[in-house]
PDB file of C-alpha atoms in Angstrom:
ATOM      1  CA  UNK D   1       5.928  14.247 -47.870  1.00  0.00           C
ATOM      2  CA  UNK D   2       7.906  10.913 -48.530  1.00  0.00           C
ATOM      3  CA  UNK D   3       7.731   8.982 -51.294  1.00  0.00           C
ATOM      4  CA  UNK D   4       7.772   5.174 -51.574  1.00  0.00           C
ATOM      5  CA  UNK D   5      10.010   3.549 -54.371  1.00  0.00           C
ATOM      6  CA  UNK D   6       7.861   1.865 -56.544  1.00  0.00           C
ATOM      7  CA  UNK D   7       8.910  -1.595 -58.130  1.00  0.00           C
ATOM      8  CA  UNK D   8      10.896  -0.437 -60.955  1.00  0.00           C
ATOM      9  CA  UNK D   9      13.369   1.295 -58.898  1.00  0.00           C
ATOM     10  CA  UNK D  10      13.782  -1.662 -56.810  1.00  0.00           C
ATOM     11  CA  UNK D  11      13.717  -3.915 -59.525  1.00  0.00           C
ATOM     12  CA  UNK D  12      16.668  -1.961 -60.861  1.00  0.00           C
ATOM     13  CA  UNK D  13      18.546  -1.518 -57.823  1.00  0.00           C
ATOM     14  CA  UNK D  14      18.247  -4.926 -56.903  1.00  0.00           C
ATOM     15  CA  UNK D  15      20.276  -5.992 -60.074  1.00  0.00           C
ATOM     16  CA  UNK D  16      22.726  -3.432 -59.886  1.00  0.00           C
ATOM     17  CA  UNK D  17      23.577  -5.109 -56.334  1.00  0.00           C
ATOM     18  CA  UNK D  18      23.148  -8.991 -57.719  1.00  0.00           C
ATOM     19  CA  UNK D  19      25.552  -7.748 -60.463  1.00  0.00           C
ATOM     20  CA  UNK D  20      28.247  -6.486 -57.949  1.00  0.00           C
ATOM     21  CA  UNK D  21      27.929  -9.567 -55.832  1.00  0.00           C
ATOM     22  CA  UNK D  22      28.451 -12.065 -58.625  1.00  0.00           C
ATOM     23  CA  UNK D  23      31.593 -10.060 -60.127  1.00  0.00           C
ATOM     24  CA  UNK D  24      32.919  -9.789 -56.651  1.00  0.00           C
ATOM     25  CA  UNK D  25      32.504 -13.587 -56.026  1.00  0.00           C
ATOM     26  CA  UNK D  26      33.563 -14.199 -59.719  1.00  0.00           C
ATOM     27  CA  UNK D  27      37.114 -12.335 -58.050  1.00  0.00           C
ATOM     28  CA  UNK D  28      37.707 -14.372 -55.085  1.00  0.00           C
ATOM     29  CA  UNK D  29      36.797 -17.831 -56.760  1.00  0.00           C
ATOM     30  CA  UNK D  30      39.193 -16.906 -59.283  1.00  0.00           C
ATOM     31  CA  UNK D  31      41.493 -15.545 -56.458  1.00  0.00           C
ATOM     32  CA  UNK D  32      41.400 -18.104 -53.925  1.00  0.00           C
ATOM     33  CA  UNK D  33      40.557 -20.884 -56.717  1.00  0.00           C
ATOM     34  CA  UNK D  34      37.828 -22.374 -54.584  1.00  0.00           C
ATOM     35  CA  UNK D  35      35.905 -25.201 -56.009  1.00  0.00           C
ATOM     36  CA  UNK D  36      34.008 -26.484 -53.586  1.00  0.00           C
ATOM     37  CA  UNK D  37      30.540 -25.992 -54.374  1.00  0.00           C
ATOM     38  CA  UNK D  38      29.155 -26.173 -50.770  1.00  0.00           C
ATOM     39  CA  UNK D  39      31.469 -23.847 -49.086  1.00  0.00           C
ATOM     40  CA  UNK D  40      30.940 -21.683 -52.153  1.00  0.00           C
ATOM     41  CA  UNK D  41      27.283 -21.311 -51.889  1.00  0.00           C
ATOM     42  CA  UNK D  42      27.798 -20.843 -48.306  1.00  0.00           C
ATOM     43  CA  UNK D  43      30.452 -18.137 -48.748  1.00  0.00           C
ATOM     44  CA  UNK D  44      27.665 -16.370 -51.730  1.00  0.00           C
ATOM     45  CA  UNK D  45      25.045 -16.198 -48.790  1.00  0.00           C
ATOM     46  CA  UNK D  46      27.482 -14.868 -45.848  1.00  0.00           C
ATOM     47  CA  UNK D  47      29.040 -12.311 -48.818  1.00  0.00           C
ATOM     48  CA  UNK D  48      25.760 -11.317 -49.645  1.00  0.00           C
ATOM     49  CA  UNK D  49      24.422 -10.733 -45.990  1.00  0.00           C
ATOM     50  CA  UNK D  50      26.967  -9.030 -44.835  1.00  0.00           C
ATOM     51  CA  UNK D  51      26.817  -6.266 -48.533  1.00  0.00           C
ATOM     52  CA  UNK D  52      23.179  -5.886 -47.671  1.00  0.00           C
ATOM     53  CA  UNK D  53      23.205  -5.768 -43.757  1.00  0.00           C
ATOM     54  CA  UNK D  54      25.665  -3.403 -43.275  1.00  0.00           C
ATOM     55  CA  UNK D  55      25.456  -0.923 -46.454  1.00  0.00           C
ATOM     56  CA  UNK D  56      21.478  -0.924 -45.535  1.00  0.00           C
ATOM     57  CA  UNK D  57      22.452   0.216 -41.548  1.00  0.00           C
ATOM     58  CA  UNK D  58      24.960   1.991 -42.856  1.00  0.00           C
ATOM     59  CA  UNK D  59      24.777   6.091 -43.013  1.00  0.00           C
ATOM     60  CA  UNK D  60      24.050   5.457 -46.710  1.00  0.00           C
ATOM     61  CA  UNK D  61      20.866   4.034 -45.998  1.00  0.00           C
ATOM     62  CA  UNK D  62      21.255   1.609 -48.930  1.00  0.00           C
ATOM     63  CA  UNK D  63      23.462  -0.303 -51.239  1.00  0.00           C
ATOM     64  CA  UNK D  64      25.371   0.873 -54.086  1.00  0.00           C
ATOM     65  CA  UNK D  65      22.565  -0.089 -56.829  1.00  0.00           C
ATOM     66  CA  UNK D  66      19.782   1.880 -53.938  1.00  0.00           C
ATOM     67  CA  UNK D  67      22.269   4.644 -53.675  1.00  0.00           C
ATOM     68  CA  UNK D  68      22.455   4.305 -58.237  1.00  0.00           C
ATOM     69  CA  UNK D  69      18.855   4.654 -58.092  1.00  0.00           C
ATOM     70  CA  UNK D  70      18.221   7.227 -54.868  1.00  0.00           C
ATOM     71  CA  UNK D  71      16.943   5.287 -53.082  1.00  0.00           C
ATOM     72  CA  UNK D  72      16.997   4.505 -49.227  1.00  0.00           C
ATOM     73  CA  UNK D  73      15.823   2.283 -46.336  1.00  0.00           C
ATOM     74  CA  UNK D  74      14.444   3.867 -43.148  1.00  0.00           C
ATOM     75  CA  UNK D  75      12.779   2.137 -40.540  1.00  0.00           C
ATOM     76  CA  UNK D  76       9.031   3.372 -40.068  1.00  0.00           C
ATOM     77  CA  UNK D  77       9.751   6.907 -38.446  1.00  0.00           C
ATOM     78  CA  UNK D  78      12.238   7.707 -41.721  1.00  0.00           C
ATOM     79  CA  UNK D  79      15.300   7.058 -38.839  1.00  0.00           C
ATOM     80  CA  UNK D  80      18.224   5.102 -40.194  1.00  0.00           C
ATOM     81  CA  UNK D  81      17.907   1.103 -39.377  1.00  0.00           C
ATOM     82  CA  UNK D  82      19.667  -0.812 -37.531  1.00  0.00           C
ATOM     83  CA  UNK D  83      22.208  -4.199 -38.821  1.00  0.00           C
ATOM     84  CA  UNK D  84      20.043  -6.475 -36.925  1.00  0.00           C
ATOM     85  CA  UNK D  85      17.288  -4.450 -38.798  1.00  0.00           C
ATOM     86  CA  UNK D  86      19.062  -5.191 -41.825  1.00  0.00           C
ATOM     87  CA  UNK D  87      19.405  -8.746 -40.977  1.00  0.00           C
ATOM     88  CA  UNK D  88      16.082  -9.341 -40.206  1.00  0.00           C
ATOM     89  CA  UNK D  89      15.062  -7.686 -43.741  1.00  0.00           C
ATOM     90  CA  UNK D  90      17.935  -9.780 -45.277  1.00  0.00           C
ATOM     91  CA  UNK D  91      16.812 -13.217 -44.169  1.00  0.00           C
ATOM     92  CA  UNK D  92      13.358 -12.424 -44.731  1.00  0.00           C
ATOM     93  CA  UNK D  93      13.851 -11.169 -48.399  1.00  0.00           C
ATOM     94  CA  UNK D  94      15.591 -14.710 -49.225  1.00  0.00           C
ATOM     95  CA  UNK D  95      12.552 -16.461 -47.710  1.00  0.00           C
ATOM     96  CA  UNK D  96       9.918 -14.132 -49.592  1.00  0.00           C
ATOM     97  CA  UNK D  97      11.862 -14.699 -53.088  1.00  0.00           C
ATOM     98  CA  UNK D  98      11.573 -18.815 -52.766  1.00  0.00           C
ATOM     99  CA  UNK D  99       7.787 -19.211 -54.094  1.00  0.00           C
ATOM    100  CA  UNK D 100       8.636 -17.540 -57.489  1.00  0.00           C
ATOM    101  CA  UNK D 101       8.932 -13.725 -55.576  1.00  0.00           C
ATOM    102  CA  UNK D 102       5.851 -13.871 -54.418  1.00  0.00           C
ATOM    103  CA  UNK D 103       6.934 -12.007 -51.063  1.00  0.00           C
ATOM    104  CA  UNK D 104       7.752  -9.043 -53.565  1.00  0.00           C
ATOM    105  CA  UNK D 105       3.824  -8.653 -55.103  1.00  0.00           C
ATOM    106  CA  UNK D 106       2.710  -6.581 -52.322  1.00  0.00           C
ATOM    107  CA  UNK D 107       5.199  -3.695 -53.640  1.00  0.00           C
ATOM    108  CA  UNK D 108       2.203  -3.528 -56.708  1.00  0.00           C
ATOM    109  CA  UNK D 109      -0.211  -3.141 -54.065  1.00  0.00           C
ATOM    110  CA  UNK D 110       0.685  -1.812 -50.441  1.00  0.00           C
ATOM    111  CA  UNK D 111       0.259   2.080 -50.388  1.00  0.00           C
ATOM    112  CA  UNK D 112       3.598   2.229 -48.554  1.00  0.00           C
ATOM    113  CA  UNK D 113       4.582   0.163 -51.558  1.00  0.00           C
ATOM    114  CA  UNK D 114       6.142  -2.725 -48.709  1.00  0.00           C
ATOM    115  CA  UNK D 115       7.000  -6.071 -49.593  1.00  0.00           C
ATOM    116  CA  UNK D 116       6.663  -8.930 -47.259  1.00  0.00           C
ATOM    117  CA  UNK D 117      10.272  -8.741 -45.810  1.00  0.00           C
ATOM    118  CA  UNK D 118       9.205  -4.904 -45.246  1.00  0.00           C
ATOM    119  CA  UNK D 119       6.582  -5.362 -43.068  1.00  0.00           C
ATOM    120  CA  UNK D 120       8.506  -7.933 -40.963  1.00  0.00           C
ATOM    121  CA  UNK D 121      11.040  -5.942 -40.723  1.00  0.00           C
ATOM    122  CA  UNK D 122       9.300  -2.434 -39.945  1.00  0.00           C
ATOM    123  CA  UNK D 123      11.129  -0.490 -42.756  1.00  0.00           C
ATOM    124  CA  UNK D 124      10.274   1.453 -45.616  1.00  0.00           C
ATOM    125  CA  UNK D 125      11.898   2.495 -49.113  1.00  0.00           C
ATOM    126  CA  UNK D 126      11.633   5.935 -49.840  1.00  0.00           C
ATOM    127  CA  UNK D 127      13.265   7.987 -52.832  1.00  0.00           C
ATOM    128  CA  UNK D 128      15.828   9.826 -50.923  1.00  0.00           C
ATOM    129  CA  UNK D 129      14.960  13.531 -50.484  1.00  0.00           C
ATOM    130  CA  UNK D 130      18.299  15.522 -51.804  1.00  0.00           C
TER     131      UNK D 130
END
């Protein structure tokens, strides 16, 4: 029997990953000296789809702060998802954050413990099974 990842693993993974993607930004401003504010933002939301898109299709099943937490995204038959999957989730995570995270509260509530971009998406978070 699966299990669902409850909030607090999420919660945790999800900073883990916010953490990566600012220090790795932090790098290439400081490396490329870009000060642009527009084409920065737009670079922080191509960066930032592309680490969740692909480590989330990836054979990993998740990103490094889901892998730090064992953690993993399958679709709903527990099969690996796909990057257009992934984008999907992506795009529809960003949306569900914008009215103070309230596409996150049905985590507290769903028994498959889904938030909104979850059930758009079809996929699931389970605590990997080792």
């Amino acid at each position: 029997m699966q299990s669902y990842a409850g909030f607090f693993r999420r919660l945790v993974a999800s900073i883990i990953d916010i953490f990566i993607i600012i220090l790795l930004m932090a790098f290439i401003q400081f490396v490329t000296g870009i000060r642009e504010e527009i084409f920065y933002y737009v670079l922080i939301i191509l960066f930032s789809w592309s680490y969740f898109a692909y480590q989330e299709s990836s054979v990993y099943q998740g990103t490094v702060g889901k892998q730090a937490m064992n953690i993993i995204i399958t679709d709903l038959d527990g099969r690996r998802i796909s990057f257009a999957c992934a984008t999907k989730r992506f795009m529809v995570k960003v949306l569900a954050s914008l009215p103070f995270f309230a596409g996150f509260l049905p985590v507290f509530i769903n028994k498959n413990r889904q938030g909104i971009h979850d059930k758009i998406a079809k996929t699931l978070v389970i605590v990997r099974e080792d």
